[in-house]
Short mmCIF file of C-alpha atoms and ligand atoms in Angstrom, two decimals:
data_model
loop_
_atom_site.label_atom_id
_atom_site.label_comp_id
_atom_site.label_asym_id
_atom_site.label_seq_id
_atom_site.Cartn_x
_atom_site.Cartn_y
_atom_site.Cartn_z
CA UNK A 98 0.00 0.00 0.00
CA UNK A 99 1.12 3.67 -0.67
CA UNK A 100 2.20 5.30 2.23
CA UNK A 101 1.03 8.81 -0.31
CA UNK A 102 -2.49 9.32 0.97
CA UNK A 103 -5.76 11.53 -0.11
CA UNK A 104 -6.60 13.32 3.36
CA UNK A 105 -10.04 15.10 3.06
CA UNK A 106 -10.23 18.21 5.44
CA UNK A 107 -13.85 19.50 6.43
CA UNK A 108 -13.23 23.02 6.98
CA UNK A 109 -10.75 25.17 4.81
CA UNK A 110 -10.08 28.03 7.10
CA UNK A 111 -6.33 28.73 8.54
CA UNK A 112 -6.52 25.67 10.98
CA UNK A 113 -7.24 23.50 8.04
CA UNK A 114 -4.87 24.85 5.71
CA UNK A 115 -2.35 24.23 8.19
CA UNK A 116 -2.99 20.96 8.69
CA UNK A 117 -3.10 20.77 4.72
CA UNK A 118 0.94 22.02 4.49
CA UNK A 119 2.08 19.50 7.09
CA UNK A 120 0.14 17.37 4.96
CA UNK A 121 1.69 18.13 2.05
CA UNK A 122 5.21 18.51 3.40
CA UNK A 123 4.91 14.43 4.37
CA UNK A 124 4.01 13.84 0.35
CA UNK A 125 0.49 13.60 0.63
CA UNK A 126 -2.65 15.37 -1.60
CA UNK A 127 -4.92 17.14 0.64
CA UNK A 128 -9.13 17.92 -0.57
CA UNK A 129 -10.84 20.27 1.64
CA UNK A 130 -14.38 20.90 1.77
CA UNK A 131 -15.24 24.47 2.65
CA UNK A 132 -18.21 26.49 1.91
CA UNK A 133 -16.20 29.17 0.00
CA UNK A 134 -14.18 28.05 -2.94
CA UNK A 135 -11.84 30.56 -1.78
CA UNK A 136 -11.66 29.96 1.57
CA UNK A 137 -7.40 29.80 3.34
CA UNK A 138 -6.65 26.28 2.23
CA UNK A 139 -8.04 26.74 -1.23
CA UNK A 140 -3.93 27.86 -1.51
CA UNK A 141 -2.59 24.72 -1.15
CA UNK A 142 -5.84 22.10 -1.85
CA UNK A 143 -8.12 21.45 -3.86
CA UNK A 144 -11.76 22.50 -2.59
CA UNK A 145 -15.49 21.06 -2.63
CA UNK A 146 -17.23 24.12 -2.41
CA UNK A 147 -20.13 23.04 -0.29
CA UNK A 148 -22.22 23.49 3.00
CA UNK A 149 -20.74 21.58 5.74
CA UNK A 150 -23.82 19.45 6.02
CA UNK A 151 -24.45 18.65 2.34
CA UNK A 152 -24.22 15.12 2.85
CA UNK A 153 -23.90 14.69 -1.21
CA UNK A 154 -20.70 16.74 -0.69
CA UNK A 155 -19.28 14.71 2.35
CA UNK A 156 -19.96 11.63 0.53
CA UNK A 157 -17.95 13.18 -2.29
CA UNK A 158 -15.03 13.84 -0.04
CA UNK A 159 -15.79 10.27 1.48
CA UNK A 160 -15.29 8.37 -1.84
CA UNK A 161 -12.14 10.23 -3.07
CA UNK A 162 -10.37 10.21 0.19
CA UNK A 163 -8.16 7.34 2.54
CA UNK A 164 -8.61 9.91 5.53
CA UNK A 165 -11.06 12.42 6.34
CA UNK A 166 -10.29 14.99 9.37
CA UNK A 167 -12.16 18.11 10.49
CA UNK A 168 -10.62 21.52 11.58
CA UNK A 169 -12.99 22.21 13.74
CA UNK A 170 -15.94 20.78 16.37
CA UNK A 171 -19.22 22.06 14.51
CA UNK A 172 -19.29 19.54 11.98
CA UNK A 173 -22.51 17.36 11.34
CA UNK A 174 -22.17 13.95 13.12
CA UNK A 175 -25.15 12.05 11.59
CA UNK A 176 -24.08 13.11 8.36
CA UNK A 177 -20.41 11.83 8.86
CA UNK A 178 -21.52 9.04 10.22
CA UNK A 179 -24.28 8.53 7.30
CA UNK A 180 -21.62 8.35 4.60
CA UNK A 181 -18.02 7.74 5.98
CA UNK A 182 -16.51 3.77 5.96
CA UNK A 183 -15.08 1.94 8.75
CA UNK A 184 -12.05 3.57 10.22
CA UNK A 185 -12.24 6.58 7.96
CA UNK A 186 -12.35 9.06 10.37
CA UNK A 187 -9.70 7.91 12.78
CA UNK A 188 -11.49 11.10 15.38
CA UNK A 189 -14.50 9.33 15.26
CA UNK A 190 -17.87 10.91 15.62
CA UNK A 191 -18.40 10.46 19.26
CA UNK A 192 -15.24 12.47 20.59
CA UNK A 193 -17.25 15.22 18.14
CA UNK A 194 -20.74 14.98 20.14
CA UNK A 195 -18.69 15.26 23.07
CA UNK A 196 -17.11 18.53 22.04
CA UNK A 197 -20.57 19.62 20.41
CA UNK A 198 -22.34 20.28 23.67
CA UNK A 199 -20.23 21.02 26.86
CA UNK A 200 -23.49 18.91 28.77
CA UNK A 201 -21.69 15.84 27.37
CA UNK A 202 -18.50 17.29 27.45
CA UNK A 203 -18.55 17.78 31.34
CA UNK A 204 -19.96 14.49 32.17
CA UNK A 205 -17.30 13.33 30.20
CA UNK A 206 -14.07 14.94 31.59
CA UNK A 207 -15.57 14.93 35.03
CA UNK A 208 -17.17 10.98 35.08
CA UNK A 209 -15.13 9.52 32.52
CA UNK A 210 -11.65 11.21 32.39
CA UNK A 211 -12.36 12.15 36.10
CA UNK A 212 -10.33 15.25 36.00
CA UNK A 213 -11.34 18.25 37.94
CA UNK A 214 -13.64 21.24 36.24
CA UNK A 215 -15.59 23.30 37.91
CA UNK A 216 -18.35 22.48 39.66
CA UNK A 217 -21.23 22.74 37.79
CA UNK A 218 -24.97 21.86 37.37
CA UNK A 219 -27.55 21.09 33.94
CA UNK A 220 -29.73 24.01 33.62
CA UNK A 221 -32.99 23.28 31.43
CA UNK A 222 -34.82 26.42 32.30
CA UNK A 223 -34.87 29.59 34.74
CA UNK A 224 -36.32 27.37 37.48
CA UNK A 225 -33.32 25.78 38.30
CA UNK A 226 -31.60 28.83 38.81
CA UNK A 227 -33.80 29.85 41.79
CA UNK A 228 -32.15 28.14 44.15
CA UNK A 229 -27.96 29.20 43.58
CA UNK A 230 -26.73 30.20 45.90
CA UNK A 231 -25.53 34.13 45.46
CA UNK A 232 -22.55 34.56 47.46
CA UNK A 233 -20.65 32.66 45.05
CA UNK A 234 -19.69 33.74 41.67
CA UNK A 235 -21.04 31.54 38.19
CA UNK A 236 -20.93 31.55 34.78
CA UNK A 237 -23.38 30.27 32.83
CA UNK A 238 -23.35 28.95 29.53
CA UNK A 239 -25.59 27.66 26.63
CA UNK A 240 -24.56 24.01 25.93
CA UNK A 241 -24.23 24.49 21.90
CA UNK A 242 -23.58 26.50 19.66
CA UNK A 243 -21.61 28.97 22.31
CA UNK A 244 -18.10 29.88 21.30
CA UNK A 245 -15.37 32.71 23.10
CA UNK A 246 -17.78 33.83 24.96
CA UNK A 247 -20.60 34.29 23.26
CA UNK A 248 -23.78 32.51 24.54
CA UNK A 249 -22.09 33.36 28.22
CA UNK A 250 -23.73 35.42 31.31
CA UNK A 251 -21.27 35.64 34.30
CA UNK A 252 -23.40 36.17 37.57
CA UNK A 253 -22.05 37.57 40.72
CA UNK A 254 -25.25 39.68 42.08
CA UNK A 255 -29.15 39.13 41.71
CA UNK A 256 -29.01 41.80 39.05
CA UNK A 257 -27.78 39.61 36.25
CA UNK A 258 -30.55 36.88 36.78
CA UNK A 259 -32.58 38.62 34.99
CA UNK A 260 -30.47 37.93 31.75
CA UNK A 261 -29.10 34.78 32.75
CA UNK A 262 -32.84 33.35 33.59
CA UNK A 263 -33.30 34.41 29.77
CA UNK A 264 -30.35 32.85 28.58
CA UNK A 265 -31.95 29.51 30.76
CA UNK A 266 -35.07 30.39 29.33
CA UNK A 267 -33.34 30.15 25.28
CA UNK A 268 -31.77 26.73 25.61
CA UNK A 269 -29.93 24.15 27.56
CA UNK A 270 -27.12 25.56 29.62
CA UNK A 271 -24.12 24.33 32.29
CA UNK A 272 -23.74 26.79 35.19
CA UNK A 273 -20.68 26.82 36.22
CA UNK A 274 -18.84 28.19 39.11
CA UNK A 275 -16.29 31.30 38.54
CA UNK A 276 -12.79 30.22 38.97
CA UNK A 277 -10.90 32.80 40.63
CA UNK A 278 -8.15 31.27 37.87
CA UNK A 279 -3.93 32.59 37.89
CA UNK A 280 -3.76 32.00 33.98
CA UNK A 281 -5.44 30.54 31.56
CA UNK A 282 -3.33 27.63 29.67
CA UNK A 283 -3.89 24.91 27.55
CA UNK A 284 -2.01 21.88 26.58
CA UNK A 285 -1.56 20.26 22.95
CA UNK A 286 -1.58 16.44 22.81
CA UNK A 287 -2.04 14.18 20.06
CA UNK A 288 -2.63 10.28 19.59
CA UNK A 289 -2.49 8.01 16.72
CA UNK A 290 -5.24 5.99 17.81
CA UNK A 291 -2.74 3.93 20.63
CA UNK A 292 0.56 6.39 21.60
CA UNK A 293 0.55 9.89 22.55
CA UNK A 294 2.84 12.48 22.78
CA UNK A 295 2.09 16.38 24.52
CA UNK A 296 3.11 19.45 23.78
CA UNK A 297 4.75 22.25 26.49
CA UNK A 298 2.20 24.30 28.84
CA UNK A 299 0.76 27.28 26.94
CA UNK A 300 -0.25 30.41 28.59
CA UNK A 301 -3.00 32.16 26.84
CA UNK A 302 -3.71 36.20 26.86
CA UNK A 303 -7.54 36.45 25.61
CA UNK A 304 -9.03 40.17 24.75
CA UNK A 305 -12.30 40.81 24.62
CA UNK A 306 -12.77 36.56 24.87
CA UNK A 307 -10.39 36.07 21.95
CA UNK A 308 -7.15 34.45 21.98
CA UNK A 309 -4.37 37.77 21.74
CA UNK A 310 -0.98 36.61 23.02
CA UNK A 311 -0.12 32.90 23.72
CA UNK A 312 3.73 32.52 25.93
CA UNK A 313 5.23 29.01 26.10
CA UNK A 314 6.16 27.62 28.32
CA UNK A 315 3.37 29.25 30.79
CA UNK A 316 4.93 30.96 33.77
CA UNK A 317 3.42 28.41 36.27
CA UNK A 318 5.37 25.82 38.88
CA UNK A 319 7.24 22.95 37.15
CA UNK A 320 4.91 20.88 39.69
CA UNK A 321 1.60 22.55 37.71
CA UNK A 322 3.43 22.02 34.34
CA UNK A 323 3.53 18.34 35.18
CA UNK A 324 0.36 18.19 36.20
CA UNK A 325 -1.65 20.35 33.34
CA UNK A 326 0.55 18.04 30.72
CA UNK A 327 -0.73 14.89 32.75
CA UNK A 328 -4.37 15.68 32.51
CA UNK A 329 -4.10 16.11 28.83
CA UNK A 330 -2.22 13.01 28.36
CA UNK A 331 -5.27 10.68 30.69
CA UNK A 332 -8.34 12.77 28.89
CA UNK A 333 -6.22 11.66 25.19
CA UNK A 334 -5.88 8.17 26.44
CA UNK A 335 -9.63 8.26 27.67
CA UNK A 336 -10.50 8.72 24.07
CA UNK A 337 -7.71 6.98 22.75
CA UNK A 338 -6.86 9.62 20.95
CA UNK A 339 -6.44 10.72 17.25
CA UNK A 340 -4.92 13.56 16.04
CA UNK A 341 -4.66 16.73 17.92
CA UNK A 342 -6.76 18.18 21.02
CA UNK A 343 -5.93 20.72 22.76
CA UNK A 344 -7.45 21.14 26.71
CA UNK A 345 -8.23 24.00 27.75
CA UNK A 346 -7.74 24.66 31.63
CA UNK A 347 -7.47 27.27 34.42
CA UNK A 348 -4.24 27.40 36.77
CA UNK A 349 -4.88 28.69 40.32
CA UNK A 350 -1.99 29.27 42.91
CA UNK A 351 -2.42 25.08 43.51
CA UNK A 352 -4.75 23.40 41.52
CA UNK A 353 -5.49 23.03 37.27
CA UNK A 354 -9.12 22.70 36.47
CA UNK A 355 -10.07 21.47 33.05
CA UNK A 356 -12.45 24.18 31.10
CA UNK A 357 -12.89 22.60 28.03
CA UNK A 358 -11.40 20.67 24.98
CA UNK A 359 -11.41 21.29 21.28
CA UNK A 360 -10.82 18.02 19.43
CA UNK A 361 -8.19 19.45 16.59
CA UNK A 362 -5.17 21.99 16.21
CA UNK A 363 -6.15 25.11 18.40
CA UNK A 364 -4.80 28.47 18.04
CA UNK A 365 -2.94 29.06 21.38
CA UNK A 366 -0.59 25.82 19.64
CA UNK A 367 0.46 27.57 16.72
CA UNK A 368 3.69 28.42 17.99
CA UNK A 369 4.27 24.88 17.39
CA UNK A 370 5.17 25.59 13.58
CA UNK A 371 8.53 27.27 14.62
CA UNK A 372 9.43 26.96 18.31
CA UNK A 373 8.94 22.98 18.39
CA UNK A 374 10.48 20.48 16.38
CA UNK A 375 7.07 18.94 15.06
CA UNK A 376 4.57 21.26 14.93
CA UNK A 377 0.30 20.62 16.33
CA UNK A 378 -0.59 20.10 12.61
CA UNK A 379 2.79 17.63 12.03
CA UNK A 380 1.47 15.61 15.12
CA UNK A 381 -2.40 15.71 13.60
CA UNK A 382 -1.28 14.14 10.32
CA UNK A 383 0.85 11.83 11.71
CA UNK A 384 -1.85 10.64 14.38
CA UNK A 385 -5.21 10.45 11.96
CA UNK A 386 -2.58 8.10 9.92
CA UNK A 387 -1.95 6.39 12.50
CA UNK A 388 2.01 6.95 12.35
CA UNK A 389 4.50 6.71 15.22
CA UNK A 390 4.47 10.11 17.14
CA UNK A 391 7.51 12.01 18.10
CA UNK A 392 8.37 13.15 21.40
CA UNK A 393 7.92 16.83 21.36
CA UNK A 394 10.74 19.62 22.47
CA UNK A 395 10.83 23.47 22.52
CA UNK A 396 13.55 25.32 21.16
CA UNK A 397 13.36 28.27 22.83
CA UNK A 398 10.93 30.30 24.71
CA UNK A 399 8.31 31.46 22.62
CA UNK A 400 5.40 34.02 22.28
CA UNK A 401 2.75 34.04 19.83
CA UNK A 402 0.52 37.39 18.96
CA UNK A 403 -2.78 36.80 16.86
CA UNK A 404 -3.18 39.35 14.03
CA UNK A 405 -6.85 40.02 13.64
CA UNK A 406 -8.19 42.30 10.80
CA UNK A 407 -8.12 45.73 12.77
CA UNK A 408 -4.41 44.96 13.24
CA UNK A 409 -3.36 44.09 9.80
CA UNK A 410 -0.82 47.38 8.88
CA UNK A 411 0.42 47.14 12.80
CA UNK A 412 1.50 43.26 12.11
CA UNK A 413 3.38 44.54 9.03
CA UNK A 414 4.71 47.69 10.19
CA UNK A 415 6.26 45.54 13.65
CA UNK A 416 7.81 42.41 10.48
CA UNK A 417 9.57 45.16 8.97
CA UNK A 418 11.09 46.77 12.38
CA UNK A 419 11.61 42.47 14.19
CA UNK A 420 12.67 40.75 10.96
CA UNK A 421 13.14 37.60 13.13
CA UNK A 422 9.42 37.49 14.21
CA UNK A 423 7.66 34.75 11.95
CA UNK A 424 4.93 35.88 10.11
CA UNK A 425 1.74 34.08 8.77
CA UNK A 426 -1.23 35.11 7.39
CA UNK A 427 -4.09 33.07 6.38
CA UNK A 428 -4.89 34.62 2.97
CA UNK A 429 -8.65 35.99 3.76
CA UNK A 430 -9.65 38.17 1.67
CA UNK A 431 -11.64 40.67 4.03
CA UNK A 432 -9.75 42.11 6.94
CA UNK A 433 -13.18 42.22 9.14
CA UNK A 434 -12.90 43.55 12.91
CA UNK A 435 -12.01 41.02 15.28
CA UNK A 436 -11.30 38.24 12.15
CA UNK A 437 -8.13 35.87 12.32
CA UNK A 438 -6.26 37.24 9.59
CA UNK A 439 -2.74 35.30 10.48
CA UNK A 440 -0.44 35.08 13.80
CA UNK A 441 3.55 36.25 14.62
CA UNK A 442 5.40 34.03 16.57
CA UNK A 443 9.13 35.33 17.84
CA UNK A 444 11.67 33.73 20.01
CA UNK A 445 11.67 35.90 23.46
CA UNK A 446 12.35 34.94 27.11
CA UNK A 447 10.48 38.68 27.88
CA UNK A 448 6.99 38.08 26.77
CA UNK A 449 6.13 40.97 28.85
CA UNK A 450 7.97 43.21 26.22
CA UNK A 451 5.95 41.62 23.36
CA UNK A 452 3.51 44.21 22.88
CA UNK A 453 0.25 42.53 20.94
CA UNK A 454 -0.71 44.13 18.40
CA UNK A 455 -4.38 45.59 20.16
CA UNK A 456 -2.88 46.75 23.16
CA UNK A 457 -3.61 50.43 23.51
CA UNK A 458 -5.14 50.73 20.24
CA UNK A 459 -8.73 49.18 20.08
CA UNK A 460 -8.43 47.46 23.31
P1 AMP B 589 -15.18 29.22 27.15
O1 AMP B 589 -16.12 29.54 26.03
O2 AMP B 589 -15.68 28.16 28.05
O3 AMP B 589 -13.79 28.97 26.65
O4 AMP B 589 -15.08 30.55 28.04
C1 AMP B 589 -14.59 31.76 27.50
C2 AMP B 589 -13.77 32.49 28.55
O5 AMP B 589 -14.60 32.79 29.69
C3 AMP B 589 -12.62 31.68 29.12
O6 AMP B 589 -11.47 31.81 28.31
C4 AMP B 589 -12.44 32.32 30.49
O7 AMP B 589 -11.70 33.53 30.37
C5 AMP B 589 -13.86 32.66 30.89
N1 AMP B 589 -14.44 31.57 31.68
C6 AMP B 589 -15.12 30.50 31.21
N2 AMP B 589 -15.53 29.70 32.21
C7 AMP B 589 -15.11 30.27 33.36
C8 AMP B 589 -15.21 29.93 34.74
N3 AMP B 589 -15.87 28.83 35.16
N4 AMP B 589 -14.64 30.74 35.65
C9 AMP B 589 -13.98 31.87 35.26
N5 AMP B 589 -13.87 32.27 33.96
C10 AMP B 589 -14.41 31.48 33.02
#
């Protein structure tokens, strides 16, 4: 058999045409299906233009493909599961239902992976937030469709139950209890279906709930490292893991509590591409083929700064002045506000001096 493959990508933004140049770099073809025939990885695949739930148009992908993988969680299940063949999609469907609706995804990490999250509690409707108790802090949040931080009410006095009974009121939620968190970090880890390997401890900057500045390794305890790269490893070999996931997780002055996972390359890993010596996508296409994983080591400290489209010219103007910072961009089209448009990652052991790009300006 070939080891040359046909991967099919669902999803042709940056994180799947990133996952479509490791692809390529190991010799294999990459298809991507993507609503917009122009969409990032229409640069270095070729594209189904389609809606991600045309099932005509996953079978497509299905039949001309030895792989499929997705670049991100909000792809149709049923449908996958109505048209891919046995051991197609090394994920799998279920660790997709899981990320789908953070309902299953807590009974998951707290039942089955039995790692620490917050305490929290199902809310169906207003009535069963009556009874919470209001001298602690909560956040609640819709079970789908919710993403940084939309779909979110934080409640710390009787005045916001008026909008969080609506959000109860709109669909099925978790409530949560606040973490009074350090840092927020996450951890990379990927599987090919039996091994896995992990990635350093990232610390993640978010502004306005999106991802601005991530520093690796994460200024916590070696004894925290350990212990935020060991909870990634047991919730990976929970789901005997393919590909890439990264966790999500809060670090307080002695505990790491898991917040969520996202079940593919996530930004706050791709400083991965330079400052590791295989990068989140490498260890992706590696795992869905089920390939031997490498153990994973930094290079040097490193911070990466997310360029979105109201910080285009100040991403360019700061590549001229650091020629050493690495740029990518995704090759959107539109430079919208708050849109992705590419990342910088540099080499520093000062992240505090590595301005992001925002700060000051629209911030
Ligand atoms: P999420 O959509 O779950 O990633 O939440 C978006 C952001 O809200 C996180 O990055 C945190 O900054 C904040 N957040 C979410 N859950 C909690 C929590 N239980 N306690 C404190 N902050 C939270």
């Amino acid at each position: 058999m070939s080891s040359t493959k046909t991967i099919g990508i669902i999803g042709g933004g940056q994180l799947g045409q990133m996952m479509a140049i490791s692809a390529i770099y190991m010799g294999h073809k990459v298809i991507t299906l993507d609503p917009a025939s122009d969409c990032p990885s229409s640069r270095v695949s070729e594209v189904i233009a389609a809606p991600y739930d045309d099932v005509d148009a996953l079978r497509q992908l299905a039949d001309c493909c030895d792989v499929l993988t997705y670049e991100f969680e909000n792809v149709d299940a049923d449908g996958l599961d109505a048209v891919i063949k046995d051991g197609q999609l090394p994920q799998g469907t279920e660790l997709l239902r899981i990320s789908q609706n953070r309902i299953f995804e807590k009974d998951f990490l707290s039942n089955k992976a039995q790692v620490t999250v917050a305490p929290y509690k199902v809310v169906t409707s207003s009535l069963d937030l009556e009874d919470i108790d209001l001298s602690k802090n909560y956040v609640l949040k819709t079970a789908t469709g919710g993403y940084d931080g939309h779909g979110q009410k934080v409640i710390t006095s009787a005045e916001d139950l008026e909008e969080a009974n609506a959000l109860a009121n709109s669909a099925e939620c978790v409530l949560e209890e606040f973490v009074n968190f350090d840092l927020e970090i996450s951890v990379i880890v990927s599987g090919n279906g039996k091994d896995v390997t992990v990635f350093p401890v990232q610390e993640n900057i978010h502004r306005n709930n999106i991802l601005s500045k991530t520093i690796v390794p994460a200024r916590i305890s070696d004894r925290l490292a350990d212990r935020a790269k060991a909870i990634a490893v047991k919730i990976a070999e929970q789901l005997n893991l393919s590909g890439t996931l990264c966790v999500e997780m809060f670090a307080t002055a002695d505990d790491i509590i898991v917040n969520e996972i996202a079940p593919r390359p996530h930004n706050s890993g791709h400083y991965s591409i330079e400052a590791c010596d295989f990068s989140q996508f490498d260890t992706h296409i590696l795992g869905v083929l089920g390939a031997p994983l490498p153990a994973i080591n930094l290079h040097e400290p490193a911070v990466m700064l997310n360029i979105l489209g109201q910080h285009v010219e100040a991403a360019e103007r700061y590549v001229t002045e650091n020629p050493s910072a690495h740029l990518h961009m995704y090759g959107k089209l539109e430079a919208k506000h708050n849109r992705k448009m590419g990342h910088v990652t540099l080499f520093s052991n000062e992240p505090d001096n590595v301005v992001e790009f925002g700060k000051g300006i629209d911030f």
